[in-house]
mmCIF file of C-alpha atoms in Angstrom:
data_model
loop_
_atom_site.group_PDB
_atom_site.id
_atom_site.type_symbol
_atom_site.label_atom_id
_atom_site.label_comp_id
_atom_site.label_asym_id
_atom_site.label_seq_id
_atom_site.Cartn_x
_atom_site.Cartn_y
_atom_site.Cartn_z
ATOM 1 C CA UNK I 17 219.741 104.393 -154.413
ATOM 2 C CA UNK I 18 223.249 103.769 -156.666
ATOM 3 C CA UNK I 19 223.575 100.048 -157.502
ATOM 4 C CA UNK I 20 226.331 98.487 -155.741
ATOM 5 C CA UNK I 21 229.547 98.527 -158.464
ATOM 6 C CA UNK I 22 230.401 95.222 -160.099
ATOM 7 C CA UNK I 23 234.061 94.175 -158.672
ATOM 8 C CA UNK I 24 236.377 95.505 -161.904
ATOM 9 C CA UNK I 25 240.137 95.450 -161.501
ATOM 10 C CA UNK I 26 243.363 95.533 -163.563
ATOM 11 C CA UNK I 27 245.813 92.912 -163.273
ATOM 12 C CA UNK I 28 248.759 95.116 -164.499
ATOM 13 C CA UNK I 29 247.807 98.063 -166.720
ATOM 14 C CA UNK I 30 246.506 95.567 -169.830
ATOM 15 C CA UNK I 31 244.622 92.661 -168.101
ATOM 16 C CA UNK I 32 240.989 93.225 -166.465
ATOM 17 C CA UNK I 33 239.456 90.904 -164.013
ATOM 18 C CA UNK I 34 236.248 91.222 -163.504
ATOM 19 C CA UNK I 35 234.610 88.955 -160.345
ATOM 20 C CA UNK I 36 230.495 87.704 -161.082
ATOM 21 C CA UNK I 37 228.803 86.624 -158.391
ATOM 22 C CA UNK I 38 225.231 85.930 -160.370
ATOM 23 C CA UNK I 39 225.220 88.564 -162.099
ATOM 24 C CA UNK I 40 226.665 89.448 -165.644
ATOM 25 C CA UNK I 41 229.225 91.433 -167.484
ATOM 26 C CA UNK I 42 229.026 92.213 -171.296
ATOM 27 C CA UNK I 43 232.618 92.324 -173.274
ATOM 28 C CA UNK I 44 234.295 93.057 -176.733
ATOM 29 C CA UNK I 45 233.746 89.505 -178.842
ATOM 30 C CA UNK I 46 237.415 87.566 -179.145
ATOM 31 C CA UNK I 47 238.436 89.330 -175.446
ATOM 32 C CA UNK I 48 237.982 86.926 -172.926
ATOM 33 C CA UNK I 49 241.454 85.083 -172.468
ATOM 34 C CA UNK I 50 241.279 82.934 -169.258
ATOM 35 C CA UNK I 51 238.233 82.236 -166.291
ATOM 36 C CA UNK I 52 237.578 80.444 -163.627
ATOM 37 C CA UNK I 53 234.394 79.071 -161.753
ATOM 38 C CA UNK I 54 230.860 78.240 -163.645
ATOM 39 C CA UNK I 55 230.592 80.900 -166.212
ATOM 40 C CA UNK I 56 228.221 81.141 -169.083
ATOM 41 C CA UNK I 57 229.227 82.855 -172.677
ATOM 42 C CA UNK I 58 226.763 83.936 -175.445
ATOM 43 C CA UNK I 59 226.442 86.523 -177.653
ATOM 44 C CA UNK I 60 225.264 89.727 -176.784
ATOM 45 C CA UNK I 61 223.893 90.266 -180.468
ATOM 46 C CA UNK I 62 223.699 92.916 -183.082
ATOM 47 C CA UNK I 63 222.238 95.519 -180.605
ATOM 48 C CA UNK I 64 225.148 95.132 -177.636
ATOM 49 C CA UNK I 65 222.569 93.479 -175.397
ATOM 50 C CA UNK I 66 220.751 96.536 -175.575
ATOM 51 C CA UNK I 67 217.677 95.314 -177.765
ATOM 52 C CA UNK I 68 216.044 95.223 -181.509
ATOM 53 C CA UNK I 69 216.102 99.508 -181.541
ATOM 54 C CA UNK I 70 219.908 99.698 -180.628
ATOM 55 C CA UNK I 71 220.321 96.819 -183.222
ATOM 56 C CA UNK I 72 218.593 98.341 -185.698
ATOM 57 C CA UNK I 73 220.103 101.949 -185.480
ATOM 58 C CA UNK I 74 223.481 100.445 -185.032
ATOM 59 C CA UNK I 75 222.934 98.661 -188.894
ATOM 60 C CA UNK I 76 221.393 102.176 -189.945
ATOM 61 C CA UNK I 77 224.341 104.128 -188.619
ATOM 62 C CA UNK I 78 226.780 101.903 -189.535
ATOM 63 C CA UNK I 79 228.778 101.899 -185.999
ATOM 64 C CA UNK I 80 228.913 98.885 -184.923
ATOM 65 C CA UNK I 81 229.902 97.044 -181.622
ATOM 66 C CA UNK I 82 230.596 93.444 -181.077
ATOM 67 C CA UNK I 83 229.764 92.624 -177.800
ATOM 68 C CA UNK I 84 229.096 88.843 -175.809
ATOM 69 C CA UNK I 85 227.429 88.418 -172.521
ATOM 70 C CA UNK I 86 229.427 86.472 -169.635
ATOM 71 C CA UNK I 87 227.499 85.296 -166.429
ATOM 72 C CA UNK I 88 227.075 83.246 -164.036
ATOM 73 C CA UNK I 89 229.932 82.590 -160.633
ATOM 74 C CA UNK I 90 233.741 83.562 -160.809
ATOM 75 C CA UNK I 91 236.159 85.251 -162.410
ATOM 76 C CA UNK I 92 236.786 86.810 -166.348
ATOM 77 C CA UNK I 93 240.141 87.544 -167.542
ATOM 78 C CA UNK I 94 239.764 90.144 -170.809
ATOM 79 C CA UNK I 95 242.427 91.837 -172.750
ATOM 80 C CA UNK I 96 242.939 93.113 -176.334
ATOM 81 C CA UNK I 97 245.641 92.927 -178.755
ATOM 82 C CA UNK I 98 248.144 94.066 -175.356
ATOM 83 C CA UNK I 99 246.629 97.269 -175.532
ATOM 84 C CA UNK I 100 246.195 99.142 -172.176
ATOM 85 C CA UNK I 101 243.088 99.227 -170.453
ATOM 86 C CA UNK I 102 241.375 101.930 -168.613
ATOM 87 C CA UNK I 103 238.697 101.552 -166.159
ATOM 88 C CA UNK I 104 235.851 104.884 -165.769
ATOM 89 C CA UNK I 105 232.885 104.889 -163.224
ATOM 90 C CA UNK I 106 229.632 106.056 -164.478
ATOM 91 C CA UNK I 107 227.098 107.193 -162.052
ATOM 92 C CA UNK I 108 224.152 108.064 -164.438
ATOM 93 C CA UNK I 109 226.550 110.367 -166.634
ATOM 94 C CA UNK I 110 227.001 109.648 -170.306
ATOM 95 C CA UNK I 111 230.647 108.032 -171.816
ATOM 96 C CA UNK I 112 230.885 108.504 -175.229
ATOM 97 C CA UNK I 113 233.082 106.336 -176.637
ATOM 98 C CA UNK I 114 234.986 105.133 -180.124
ATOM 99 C CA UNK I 115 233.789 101.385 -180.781
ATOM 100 C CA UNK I 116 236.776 99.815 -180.701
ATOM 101 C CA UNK I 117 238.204 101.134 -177.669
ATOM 102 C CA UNK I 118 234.953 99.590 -175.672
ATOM 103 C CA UNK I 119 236.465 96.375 -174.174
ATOM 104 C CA UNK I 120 234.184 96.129 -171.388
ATOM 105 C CA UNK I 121 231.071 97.548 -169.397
ATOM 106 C CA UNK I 122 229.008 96.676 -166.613
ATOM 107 C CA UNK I 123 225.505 95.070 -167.568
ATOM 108 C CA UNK I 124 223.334 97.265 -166.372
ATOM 109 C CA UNK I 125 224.818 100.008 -168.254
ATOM 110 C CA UNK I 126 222.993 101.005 -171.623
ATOM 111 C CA UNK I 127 224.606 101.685 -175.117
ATOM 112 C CA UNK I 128 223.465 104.106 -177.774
ATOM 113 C CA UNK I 129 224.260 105.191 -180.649
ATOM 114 C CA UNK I 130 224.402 108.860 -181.153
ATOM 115 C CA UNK I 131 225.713 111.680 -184.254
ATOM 116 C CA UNK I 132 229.396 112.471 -183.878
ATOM 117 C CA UNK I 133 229.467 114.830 -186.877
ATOM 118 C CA UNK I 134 231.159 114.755 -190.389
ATOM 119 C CA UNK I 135 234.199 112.695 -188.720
ATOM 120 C CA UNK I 136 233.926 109.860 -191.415
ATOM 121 C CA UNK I 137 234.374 112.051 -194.630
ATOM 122 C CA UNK I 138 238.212 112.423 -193.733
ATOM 123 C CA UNK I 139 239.449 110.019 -191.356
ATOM 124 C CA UNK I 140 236.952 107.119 -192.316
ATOM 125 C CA UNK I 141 235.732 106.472 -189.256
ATOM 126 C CA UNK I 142 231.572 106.558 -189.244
ATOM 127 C CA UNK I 143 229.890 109.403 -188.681
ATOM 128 C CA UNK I 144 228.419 107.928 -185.299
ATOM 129 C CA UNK I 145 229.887 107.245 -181.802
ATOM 130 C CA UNK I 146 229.093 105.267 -179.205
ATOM 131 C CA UNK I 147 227.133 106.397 -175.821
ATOM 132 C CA UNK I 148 227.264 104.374 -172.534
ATOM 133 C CA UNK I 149 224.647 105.491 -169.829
ATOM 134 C CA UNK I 150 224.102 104.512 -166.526
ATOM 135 C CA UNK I 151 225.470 103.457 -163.400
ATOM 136 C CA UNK I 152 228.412 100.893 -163.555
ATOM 137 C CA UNK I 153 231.964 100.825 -164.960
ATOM 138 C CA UNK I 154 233.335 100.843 -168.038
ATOM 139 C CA UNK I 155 236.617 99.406 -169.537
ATOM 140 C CA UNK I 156 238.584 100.948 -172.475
ATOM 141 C CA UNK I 157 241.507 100.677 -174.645
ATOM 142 C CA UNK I 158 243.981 102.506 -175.322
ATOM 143 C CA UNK I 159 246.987 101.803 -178.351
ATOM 144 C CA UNK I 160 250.707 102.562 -178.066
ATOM 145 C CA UNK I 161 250.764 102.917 -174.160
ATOM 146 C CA UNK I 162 248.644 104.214 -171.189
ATOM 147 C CA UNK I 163 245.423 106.327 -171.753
ATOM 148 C CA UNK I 164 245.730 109.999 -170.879
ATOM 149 C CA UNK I 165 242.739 111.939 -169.154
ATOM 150 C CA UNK I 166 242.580 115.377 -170.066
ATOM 151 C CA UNK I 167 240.211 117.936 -168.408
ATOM 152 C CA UNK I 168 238.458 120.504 -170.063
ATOM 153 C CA UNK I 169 236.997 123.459 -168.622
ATOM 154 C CA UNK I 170 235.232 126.958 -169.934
ATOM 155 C CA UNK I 171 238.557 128.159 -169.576
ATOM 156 C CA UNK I 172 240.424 125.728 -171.067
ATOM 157 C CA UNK I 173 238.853 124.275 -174.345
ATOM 158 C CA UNK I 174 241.004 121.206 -175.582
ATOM 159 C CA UNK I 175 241.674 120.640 -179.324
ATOM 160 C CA UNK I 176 242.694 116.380 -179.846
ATOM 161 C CA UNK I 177 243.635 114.751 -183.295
ATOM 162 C CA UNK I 178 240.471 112.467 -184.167
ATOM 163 C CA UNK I 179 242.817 109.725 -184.322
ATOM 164 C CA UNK I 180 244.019 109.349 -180.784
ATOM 165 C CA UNK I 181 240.646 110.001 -179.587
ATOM 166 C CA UNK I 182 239.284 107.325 -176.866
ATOM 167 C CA UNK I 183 236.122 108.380 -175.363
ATOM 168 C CA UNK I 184 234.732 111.843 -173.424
ATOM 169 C CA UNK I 185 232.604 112.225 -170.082
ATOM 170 C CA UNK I 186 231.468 115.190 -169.270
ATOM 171 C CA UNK I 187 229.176 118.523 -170.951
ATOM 172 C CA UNK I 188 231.055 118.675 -173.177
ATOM 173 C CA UNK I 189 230.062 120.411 -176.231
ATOM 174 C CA UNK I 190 232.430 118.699 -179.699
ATOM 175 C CA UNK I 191 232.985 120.505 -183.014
ATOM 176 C CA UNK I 192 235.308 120.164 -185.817
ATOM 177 C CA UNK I 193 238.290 122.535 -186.349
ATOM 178 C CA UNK I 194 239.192 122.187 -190.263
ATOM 179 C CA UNK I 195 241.863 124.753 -190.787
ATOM 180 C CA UNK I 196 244.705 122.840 -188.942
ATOM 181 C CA UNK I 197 248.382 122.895 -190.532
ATOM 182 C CA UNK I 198 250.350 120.967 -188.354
ATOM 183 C CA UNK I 199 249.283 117.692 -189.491
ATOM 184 C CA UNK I 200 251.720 118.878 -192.952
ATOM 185 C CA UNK I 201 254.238 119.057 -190.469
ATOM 186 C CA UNK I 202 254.314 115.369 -189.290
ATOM 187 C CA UNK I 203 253.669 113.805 -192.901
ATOM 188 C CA UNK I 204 249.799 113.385 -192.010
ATOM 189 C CA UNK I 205 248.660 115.450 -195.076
ATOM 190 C CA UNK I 206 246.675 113.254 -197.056
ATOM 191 C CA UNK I 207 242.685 114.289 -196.973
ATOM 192 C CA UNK I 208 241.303 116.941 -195.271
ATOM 193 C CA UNK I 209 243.064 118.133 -192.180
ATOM 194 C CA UNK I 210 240.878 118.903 -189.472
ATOM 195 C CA UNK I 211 240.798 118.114 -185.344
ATOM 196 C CA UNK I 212 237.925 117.596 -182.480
ATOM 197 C CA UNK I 213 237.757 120.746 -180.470
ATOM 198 C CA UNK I 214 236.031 120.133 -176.885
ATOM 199 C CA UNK I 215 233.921 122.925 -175.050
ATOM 200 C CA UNK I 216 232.476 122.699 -171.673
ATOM 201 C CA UNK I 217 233.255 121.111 -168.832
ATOM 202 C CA UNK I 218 234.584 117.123 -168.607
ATOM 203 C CA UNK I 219 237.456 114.434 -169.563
ATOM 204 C CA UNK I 220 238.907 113.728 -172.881
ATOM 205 C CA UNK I 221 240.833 109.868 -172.531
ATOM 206 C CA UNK I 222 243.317 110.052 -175.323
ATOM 207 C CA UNK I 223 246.059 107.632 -176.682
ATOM 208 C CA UNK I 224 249.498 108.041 -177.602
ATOM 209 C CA UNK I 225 249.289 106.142 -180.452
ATOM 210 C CA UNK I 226 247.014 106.985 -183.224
ATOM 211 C CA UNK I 227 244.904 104.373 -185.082
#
């Protein structure tokens, strides 16, 4: 049997409301900005909530997510730096998601911590991403304007600048594509110029801004 959702909405495209009745809700530390009713805050610690393994790969790995625990009756107001938020339902499919986009997820989902490839050697982002499992919903964040959902398909493999990268769902299959030229044609030609290529079938969530 699918657990019941927890009650996540947007109050306008950068403001999420999430209602508890009981039960919790685990956030991005720093995002909570108004609540009402008998809620409890803590922190989720250095594993997400998700224990002393995810703790200690996430200090191996060096990806790290910042994440406190809100419970109890009534209702959360989060945001983040104005940034627009985008809700995606998980029913026991894998998100895998950039860190800092994460502003939210349902408690009874599970985080990971899983390879992403050589990413980190150009861009300096680590060389790890984040994986949310379960059933529930998650929030995310997207810079510079609304998130875009992109769908790939056998058909259609999608090729996304690492930078505007938000999170995929899906089988998706990710590899690097190194011999890219257009980033000398918008002044992004410092390092090595390469982009995520996406195989399979699923959604790429993209921003228009890039970080």
């Amino acid at each position: 049997m699918i657990p019941v959702m927890q009650a996540f909405r947007l109050s306008g495209s950068r403001v999420l409301e999430v209602d508890l009745r009981g039960d919790a809700v685990r956030a991005a530390q720093g995002a909570m900005i108004a609540y009402t009713g008998d809620v409890t805050f803590k922190s989720a610690g250095m594993g997400g909530g998700d224990g002393l393994r995810a703790a200690l790969k996430r200090r191996a790995t060096g990806e790290s997510v910042s994440l406190m625990h809100c419970s109890g009756h009534g209702t959360v107001y989060f945001a983040k730096d104005a940034m627009e938020v985008l809700l995606v339902e998980l029913a026991g499919d894998t998100l895998k998601v950039e860190s800092e986009q994460l502003l939210a997820l349902s408690d009874k989902l599970s985080t990971d911590v899983a390879f992403a490839g050589l990413r980190g050697m150009s861009s300096g982002q680590g060389l790890f991403t984040t994986t949310v499992t379960g059933y529930g919903t998650a929030a995310l964040l997207s810079s510079g304007g609304p998130p875009i959902a992109l769908a790939v398909s056998p058909q259609f493999p999608l090729v996304v600048d690492p930078d505007a990268f938000i999170a995929s769902q899906g089988q998706l299959n990710q590899t690097f594509v190194t011999d890219v030229s257009w980033r000398n044609l918008v002044g992004e030609s410092s390092g090595e110029a390469f982009s995520l290529r996406f195989d399979g079938h699923g959604v790429v969530y993209i921003q228009p801004e890039e970080r």
